[in-house]
Coordinates of C-alpha atoms and ligand atoms in Angstrom, one line a residue:
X3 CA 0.0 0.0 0.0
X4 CA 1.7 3.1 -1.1
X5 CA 1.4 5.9 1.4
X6 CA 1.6 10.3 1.4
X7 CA 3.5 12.8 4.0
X8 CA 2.0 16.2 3.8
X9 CA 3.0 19.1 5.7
X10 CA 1.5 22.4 5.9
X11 CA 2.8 25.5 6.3
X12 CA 1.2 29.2 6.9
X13 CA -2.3 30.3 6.2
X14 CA -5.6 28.4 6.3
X15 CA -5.7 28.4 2.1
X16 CA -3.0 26.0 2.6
X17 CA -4.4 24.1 5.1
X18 CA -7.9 23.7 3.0
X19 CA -5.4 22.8 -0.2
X20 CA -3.6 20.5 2.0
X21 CA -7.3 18.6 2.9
X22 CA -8.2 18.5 -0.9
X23 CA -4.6 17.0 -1.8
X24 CA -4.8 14.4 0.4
X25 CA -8.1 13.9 -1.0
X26 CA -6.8 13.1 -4.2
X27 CA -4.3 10.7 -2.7
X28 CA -6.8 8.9 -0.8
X29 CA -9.3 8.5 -4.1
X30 CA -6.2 6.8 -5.1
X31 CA -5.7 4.5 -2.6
X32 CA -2.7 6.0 -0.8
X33 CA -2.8 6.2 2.5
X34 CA -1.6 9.3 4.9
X35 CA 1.6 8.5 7.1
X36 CA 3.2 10.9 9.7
X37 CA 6.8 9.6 9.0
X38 CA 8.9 10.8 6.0
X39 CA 10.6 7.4 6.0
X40 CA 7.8 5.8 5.0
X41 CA 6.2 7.9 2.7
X42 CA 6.1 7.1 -1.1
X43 CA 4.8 11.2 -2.0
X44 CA 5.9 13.6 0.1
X45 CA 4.2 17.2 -0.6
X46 CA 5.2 20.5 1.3
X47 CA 3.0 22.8 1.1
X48 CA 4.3 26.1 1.5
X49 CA 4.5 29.6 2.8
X50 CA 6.7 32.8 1.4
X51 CA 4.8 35.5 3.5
X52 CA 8.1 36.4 5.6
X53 CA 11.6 35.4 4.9
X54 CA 11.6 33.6 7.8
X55 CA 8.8 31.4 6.5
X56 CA 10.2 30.7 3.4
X57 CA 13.5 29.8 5.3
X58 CA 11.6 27.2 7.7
X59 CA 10.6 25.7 4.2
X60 CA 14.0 25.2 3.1
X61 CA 15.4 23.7 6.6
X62 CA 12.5 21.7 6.1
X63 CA 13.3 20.7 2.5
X64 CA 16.4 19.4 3.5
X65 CA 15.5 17.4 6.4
X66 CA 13.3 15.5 4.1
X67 CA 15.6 14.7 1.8
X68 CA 17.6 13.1 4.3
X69 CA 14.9 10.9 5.9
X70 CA 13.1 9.9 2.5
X71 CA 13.8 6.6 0.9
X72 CA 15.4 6.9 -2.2
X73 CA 12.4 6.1 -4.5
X74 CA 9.9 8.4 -3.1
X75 CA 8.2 11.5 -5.3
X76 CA 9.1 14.6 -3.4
X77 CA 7.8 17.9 -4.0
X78 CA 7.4 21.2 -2.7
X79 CA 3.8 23.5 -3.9
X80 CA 1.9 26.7 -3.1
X81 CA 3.5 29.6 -2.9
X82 CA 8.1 29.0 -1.6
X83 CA 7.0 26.9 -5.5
X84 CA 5.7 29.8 -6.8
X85 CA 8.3 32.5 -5.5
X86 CA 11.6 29.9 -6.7
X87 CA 10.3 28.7 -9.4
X88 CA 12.7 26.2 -11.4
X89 CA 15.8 27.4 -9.0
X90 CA 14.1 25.0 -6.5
X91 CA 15.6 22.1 -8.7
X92 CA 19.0 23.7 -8.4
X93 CA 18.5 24.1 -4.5
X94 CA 17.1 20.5 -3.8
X95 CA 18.0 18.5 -6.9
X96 CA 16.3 15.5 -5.4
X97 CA 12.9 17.5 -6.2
X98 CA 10.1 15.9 -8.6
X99 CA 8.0 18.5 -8.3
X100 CA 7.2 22.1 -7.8
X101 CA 3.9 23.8 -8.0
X102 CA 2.7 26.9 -7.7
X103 CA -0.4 27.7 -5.9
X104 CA -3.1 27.4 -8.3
X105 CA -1.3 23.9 -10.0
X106 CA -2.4 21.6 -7.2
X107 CA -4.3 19.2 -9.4
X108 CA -1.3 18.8 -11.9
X109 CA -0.2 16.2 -8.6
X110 CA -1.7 13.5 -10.3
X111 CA 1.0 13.8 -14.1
X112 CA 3.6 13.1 -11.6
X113 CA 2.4 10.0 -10.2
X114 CA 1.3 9.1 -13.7
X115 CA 4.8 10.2 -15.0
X116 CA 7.3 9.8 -11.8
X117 CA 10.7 10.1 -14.1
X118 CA 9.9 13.8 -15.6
X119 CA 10.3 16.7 -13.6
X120 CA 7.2 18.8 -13.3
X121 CA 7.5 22.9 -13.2
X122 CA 4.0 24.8 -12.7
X123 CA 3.5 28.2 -11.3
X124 CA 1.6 29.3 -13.7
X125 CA -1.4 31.7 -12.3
X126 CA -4.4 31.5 -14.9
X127 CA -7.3 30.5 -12.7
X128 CA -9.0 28.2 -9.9
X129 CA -10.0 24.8 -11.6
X130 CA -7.7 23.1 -9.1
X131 CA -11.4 23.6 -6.9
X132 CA -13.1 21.7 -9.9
X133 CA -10.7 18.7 -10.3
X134 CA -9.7 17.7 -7.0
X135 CA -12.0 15.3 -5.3
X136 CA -14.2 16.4 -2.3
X137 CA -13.4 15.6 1.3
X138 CA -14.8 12.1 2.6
X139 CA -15.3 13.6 5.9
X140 CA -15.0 17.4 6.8
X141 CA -14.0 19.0 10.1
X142 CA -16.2 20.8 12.5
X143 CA -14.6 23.7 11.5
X144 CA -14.5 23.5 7.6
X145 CA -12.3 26.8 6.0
X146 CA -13.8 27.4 2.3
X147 CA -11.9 29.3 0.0
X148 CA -14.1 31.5 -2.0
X149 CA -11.5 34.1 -3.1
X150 CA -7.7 34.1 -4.1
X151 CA -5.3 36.4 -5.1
X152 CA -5.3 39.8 -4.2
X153 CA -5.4 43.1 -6.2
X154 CA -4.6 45.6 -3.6
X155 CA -0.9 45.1 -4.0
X156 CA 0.3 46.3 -0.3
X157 CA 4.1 47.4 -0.6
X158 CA 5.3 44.7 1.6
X159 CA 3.0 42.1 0.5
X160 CA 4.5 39.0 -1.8
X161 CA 1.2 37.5 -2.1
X162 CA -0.3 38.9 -4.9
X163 CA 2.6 37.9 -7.1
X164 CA 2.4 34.1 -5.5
X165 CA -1.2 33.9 -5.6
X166 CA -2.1 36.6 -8.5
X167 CA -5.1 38.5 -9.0
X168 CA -8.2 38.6 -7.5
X169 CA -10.6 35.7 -8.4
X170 CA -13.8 34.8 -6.9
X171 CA -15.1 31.6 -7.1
X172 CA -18.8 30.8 -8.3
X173 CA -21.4 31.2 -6.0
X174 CA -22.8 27.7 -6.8
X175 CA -19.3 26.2 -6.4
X176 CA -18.9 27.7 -3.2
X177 CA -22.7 26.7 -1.7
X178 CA -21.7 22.9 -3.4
X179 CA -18.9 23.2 -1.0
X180 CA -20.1 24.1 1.9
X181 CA -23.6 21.8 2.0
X182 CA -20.7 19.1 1.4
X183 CA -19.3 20.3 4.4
X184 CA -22.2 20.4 6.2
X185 CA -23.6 16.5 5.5
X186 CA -20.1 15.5 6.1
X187 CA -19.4 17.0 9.7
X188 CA -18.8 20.0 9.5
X189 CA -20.7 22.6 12.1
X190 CA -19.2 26.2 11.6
X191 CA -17.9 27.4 8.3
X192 CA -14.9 29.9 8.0
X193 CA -15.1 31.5 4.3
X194 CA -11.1 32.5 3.4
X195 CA -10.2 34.7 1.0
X196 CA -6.6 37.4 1.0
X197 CA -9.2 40.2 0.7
X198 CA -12.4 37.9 1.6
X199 CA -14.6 40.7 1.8
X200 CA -14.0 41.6 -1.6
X201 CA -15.8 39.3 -2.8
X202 CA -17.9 39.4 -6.2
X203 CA -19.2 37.0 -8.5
X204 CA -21.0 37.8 -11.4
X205 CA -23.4 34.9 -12.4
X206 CA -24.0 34.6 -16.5
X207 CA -27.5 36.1 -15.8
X208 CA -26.1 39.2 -14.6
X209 CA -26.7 38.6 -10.7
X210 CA -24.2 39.6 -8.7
X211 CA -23.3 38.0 -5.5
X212 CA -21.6 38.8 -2.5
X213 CA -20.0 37.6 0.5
X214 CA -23.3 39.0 2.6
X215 CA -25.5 36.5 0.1
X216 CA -23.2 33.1 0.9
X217 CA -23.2 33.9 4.3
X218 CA -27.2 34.2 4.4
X219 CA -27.6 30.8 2.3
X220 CA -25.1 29.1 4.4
X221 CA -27.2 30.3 7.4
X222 CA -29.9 28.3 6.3
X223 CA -28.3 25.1 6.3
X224 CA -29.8 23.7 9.8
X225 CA -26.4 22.0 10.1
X226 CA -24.1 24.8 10.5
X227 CA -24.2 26.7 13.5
X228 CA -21.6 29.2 13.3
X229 CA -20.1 31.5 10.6
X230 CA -17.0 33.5 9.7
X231 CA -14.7 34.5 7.8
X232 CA -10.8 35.8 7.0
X233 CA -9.0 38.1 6.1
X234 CA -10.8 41.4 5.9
X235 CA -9.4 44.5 3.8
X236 CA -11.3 47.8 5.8
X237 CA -12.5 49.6 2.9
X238 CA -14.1 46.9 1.5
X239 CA -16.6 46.3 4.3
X240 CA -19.7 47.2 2.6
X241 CA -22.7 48.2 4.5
X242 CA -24.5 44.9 3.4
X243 CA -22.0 42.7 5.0
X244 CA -21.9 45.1 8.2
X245 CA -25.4 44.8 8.6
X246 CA -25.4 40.8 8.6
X247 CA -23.9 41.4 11.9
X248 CA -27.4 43.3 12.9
X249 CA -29.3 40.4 11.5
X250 CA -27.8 36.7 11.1
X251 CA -26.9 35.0 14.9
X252 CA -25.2 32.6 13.2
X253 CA -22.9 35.1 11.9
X254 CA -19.9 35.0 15.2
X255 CA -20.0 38.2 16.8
X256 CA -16.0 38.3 16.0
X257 CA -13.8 39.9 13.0
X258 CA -10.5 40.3 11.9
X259 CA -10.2 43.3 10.2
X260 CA -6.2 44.3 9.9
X261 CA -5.0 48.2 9.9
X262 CA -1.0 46.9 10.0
X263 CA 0.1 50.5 11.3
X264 CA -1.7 53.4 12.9
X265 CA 0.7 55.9 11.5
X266 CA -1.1 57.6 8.3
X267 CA 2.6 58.1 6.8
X268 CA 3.2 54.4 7.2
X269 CA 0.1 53.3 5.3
X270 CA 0.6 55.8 2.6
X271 CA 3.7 54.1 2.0
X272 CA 2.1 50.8 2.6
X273 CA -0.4 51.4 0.0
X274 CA -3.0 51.5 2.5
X275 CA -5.0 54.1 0.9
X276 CA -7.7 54.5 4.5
X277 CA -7.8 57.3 7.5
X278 CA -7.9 55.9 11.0
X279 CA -10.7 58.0 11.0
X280 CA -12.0 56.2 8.1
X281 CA -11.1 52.8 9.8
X282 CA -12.8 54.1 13.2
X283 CA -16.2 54.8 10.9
X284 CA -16.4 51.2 10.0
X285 CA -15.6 49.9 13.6
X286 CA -18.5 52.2 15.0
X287 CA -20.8 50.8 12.4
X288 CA -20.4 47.3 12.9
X289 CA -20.7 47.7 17.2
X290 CA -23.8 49.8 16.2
X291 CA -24.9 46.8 14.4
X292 CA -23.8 44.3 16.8
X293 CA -22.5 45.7 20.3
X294 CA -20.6 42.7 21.4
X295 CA -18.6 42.2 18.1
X296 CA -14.2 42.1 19.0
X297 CA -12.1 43.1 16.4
X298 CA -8.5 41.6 15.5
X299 CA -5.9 42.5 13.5
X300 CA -2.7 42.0 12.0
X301 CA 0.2 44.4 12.9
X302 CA 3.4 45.2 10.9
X303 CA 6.6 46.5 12.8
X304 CA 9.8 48.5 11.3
X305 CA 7.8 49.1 7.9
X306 CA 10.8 51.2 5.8
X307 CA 10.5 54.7 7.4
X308 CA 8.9 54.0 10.5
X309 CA 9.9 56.3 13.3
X310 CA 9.5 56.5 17.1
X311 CA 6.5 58.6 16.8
X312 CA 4.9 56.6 13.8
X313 CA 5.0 53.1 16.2
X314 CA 3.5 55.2 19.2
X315 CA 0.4 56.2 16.9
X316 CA 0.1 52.4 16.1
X317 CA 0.3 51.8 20.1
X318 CA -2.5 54.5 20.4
X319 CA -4.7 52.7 18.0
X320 CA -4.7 49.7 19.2
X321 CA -5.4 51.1 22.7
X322 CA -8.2 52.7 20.9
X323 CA -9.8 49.9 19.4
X324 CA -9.5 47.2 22.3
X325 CA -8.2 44.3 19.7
X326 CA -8.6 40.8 20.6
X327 CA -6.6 37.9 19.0
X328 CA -4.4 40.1 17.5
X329 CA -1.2 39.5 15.0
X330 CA 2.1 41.3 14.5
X331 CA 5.2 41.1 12.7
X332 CA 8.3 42.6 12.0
X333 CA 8.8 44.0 8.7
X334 CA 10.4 41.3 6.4
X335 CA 11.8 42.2 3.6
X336 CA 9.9 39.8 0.2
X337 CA 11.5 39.7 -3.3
X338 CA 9.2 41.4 -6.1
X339 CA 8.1 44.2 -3.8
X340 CA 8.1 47.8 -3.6
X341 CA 8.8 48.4 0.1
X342 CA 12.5 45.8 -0.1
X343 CA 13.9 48.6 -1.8
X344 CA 12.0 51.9 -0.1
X345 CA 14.6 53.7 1.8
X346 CA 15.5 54.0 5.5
X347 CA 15.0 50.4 6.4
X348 CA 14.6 50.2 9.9
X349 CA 17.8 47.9 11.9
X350 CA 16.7 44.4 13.4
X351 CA 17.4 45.4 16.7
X352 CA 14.8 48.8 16.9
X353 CA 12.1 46.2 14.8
X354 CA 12.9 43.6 17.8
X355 CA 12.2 46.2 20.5
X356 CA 8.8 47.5 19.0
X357 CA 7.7 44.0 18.4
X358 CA 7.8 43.4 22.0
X359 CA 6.7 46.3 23.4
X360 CA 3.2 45.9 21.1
X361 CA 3.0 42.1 21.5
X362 CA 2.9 43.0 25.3
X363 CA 0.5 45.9 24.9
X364 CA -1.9 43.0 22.7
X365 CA -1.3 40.6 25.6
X366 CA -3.0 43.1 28.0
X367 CA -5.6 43.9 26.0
X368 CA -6.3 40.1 25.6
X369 CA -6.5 39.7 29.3
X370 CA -8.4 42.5 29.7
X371 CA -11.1 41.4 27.7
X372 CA -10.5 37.5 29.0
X373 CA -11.1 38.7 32.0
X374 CA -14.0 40.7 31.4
X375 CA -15.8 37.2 29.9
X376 CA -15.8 36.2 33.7
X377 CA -19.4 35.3 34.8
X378 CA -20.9 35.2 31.4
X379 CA -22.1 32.2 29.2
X380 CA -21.4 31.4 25.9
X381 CA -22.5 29.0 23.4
X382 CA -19.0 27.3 22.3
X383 CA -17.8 24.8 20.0
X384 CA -15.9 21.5 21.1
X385 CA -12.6 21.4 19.3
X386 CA -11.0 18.2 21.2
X387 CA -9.3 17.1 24.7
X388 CA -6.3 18.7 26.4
X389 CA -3.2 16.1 26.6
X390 CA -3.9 14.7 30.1
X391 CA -7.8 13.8 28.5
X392 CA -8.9 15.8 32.0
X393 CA -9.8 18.9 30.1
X394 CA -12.0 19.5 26.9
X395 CA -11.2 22.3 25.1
X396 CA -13.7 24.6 23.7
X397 CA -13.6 27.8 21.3
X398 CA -16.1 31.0 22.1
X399 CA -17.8 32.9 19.7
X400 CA -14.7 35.3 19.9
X401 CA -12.2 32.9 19.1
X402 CA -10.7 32.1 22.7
X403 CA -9.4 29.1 23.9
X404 CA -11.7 27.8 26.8
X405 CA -11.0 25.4 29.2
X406 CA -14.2 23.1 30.5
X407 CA -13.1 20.3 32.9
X408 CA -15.6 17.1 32.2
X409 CA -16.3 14.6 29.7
X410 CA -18.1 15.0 26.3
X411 CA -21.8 15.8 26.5
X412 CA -24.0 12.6 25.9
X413 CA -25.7 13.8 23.4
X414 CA -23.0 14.5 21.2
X415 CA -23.7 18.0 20.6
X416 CA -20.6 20.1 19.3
X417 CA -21.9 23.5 20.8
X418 CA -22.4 23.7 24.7
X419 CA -23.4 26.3 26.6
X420 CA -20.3 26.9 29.3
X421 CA -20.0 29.6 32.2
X422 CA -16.5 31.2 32.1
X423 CA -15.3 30.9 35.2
X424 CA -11.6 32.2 35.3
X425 CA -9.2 33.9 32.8
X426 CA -5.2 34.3 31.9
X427 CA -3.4 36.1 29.6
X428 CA -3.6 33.0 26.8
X429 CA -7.0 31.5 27.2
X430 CA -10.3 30.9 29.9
X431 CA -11.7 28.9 32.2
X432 CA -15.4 27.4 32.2
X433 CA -17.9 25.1 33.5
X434 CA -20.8 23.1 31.3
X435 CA -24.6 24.8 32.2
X436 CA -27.3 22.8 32.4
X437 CA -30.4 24.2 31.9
Ligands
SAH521 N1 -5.2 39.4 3.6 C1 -4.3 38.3 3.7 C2 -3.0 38.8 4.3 C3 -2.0 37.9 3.9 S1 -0.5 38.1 4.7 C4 -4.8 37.1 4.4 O1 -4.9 37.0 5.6 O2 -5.1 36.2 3.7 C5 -1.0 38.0 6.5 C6 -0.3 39.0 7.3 O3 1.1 38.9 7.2 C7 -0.6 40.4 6.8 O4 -1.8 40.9 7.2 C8 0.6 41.2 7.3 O5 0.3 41.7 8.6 C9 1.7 40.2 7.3 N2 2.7 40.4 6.3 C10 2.5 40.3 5.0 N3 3.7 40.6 4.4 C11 4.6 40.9 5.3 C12 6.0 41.2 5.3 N4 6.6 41.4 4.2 N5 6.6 41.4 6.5 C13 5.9 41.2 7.7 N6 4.6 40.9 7.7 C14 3.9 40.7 6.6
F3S522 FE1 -1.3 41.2 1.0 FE2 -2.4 43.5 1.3 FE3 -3.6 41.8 -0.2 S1 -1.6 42.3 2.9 S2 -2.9 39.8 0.6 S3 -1.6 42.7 -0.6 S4 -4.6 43.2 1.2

């Protein structure tokens, strides 16, 4: 029985691709295996956000190579594939295969054809949804893809050259999807997308449909209980997607919506073409449409130019907005993009210090608000058991970590209604209710 290693690196996309590759290898009859040894295909999947990412890739590249037996198909996709291209042969001469992002379902010529070396990065559309088999069994939590690429080109950003312009997916295609998901586990949807919200399909009737319409369909699906999605570009929050906050309870009260710098100067130079007062505006109208909603977002560090008083205005703003489950990272520096060769790049050691001092300032917050969640009840979804099988962990409507000690409810319910008993910096304590 032949048998696949696949590791994942970096965003959900990849995960999701990851699920429908394997997919494809089980149709086959392969069958998954956590050691490299033993594998006959082993796939990387791959991330080139930050350098440091695409450098985890290659340490990882290597180690495989070492621990494979000599026969089996080895290849590295999505989007380390897409930014080396063929000099990933020259690097790792042992490679069959490397394939860019949208090139997924070309895995099957090299299994077909295991003496030829197979090159594809090219960019020219999203069939690989079409021709890879569906999931067997889905996750509670199922990410669907309904958007990739992104055309707002960000300075620092390599993933509009490694996943190319925008494209949305067919509203039918992505309803297929997710009622798939729904009769085959799944329980809360997360729609992904680089610029999610951006969404637009134009059916051949002329219809045009938006995120706000797949969330309302997938509402309706008695299966699925909970709905999000990721990642958010602020000036693309429309008032129709807003107001699904107001009106769909399926909808989680939770969004991540990332500003990367509070400096104005900064996101001009970011091509981040919004005010903060602009960016307050939309936060205002989604807490007047839902009043609990948290916010999250992503935070750059030493952008090219970035001065003492540029970082304190992004300290401000995050004081400002209160944001939960944030991210932030220091400026890294991506081939075939403006800001790697703006001026004044800002030394390792000043991008370390910042990094700190806002990661602390985002801890805080987060305990802030973790504490504030003590005494209330939420509805939250079972994601597994803690390693000593004494704790069950569950997820709130805002994305924290909670804590329930017990076993499983009987009646096999995903969501439970738990009582949040205590808080730390990282995650919460609760208790089952029974009503
Ligand atoms: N909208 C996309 C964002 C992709 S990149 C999505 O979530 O799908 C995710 C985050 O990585 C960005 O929001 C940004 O904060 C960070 N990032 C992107 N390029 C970076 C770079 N060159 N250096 C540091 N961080 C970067
Ligand atoms: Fe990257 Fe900016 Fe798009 S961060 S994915 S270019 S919105």
């Amino acid at each position: 029985m032949k048998k696949y290693f696949i590791q994942t690196f970096g965003c959900q996309m990849n995960v999701y691709d990851s699920w429908r590759i394997a997919a494809m290898l089980d149709a086959r009859g392969y069958k998954p295996t956590n050691d490299v040894a033993d594998a006959d295909i082993i796939i990387l999947n791959t991330c080139a956000v930050r350098e440091k990412a695409t450098n985890k890739v290659f340490s990882a590249l290597g180690r495989v190579r070492d621990a494979k037996k000599p026969s089996a198909l080895f290849g590295i996709v999505g989007c380390v594939a897409r930014e080396v291209g063929a000099n990933a042969f020259h690097r790792i001469p042992e490679l069959n295969f490397v394939l860019g992002p949208q090139s997924y379902h070309k895995i099957p010529q090299i299994l077909e054809n295991p003496d030829a070396r197979l090159l594809n990065i090219d960019l020219s559309g999203l069939e690989k949804f079409d021709e890879l088999p569906q999931m067997v069994t889905s996750p509670t939590v199922c990410y669907i893809p309904i958007q990739e690429g992104c055309n707002h080109c960000c300075t620092y950003c390599i993933v509009p050259y490694t996943r190319g312009q925008e494209l949305s997916r067919s509203f039918d295609d992505v309803m297929r999807d997710t009622k798939h998901a729904a009769q085959t586990g799944a329980v809360e949807i997360c729609f992904l997308g680089q610029n999610v919200n951006g969404y637009k399909y134009t059916a051949p009737d002329g219809t045009i449909y938006r995120l706000s319409d797949l969330i309302r369909e997938t509402a309706k699906i008695p299966e699925i209980q909970r709905i999000r999605f990721t990642s958010s570009y602020p000036t693309e929050m429309s008032d129709d997607l807003i107001g699904m906050f107001a009106i769909e309870p399926k909808l989680l009260p939770f969004l991540n919506m990332p500003i990367q710098s509070g400096s104005p100067d900064v996101l001009k130079r970011m091509n981040r073409p919004y005010s903060l007062d602009g960016y307050m505006e939309i936060i205002n109208k989604l807490r007047a449409a839902r009043p609990d909603i948290q916010i999250s977002s992503d935070f750059i560090v030493g952008f090219p130019g970035e001065t003492d008083s540029d970082f304190e205005q992004t300290l401000d703003i995050a004081k400002r907005v209160g944001y939960i489950n944030s991210y932030s990272f220091k400026y890294s520096p991506r081939p075939h993009t403006a800001a790697a060769i703006m001026p004044n790049q800002v030394p390792e050691n000043i991008k370390k210090e910042r990094l700190a001092i806002l990661d602390s300032l985002l801890n805080d917050i987060q305990h802030e608000f973790n504490d504030s969640c003590v005494g209330k009840t939420m509805m939250c979804l079972y994601e597994g058991s803690d390693k000593t099988g004494q704790h069950l962990i569950y997820r709130t409507p805002y994305m924290q970590q909670c804590v329930v000690r017990g076993t499983i409810p009987e009646s096999g319910e995903k969501i439970s209604k738990i009582k949040i008993t205590g808080a730390s910096k990282a995650s919460i304590r609760g208790e089952f209710v029974n009503d």
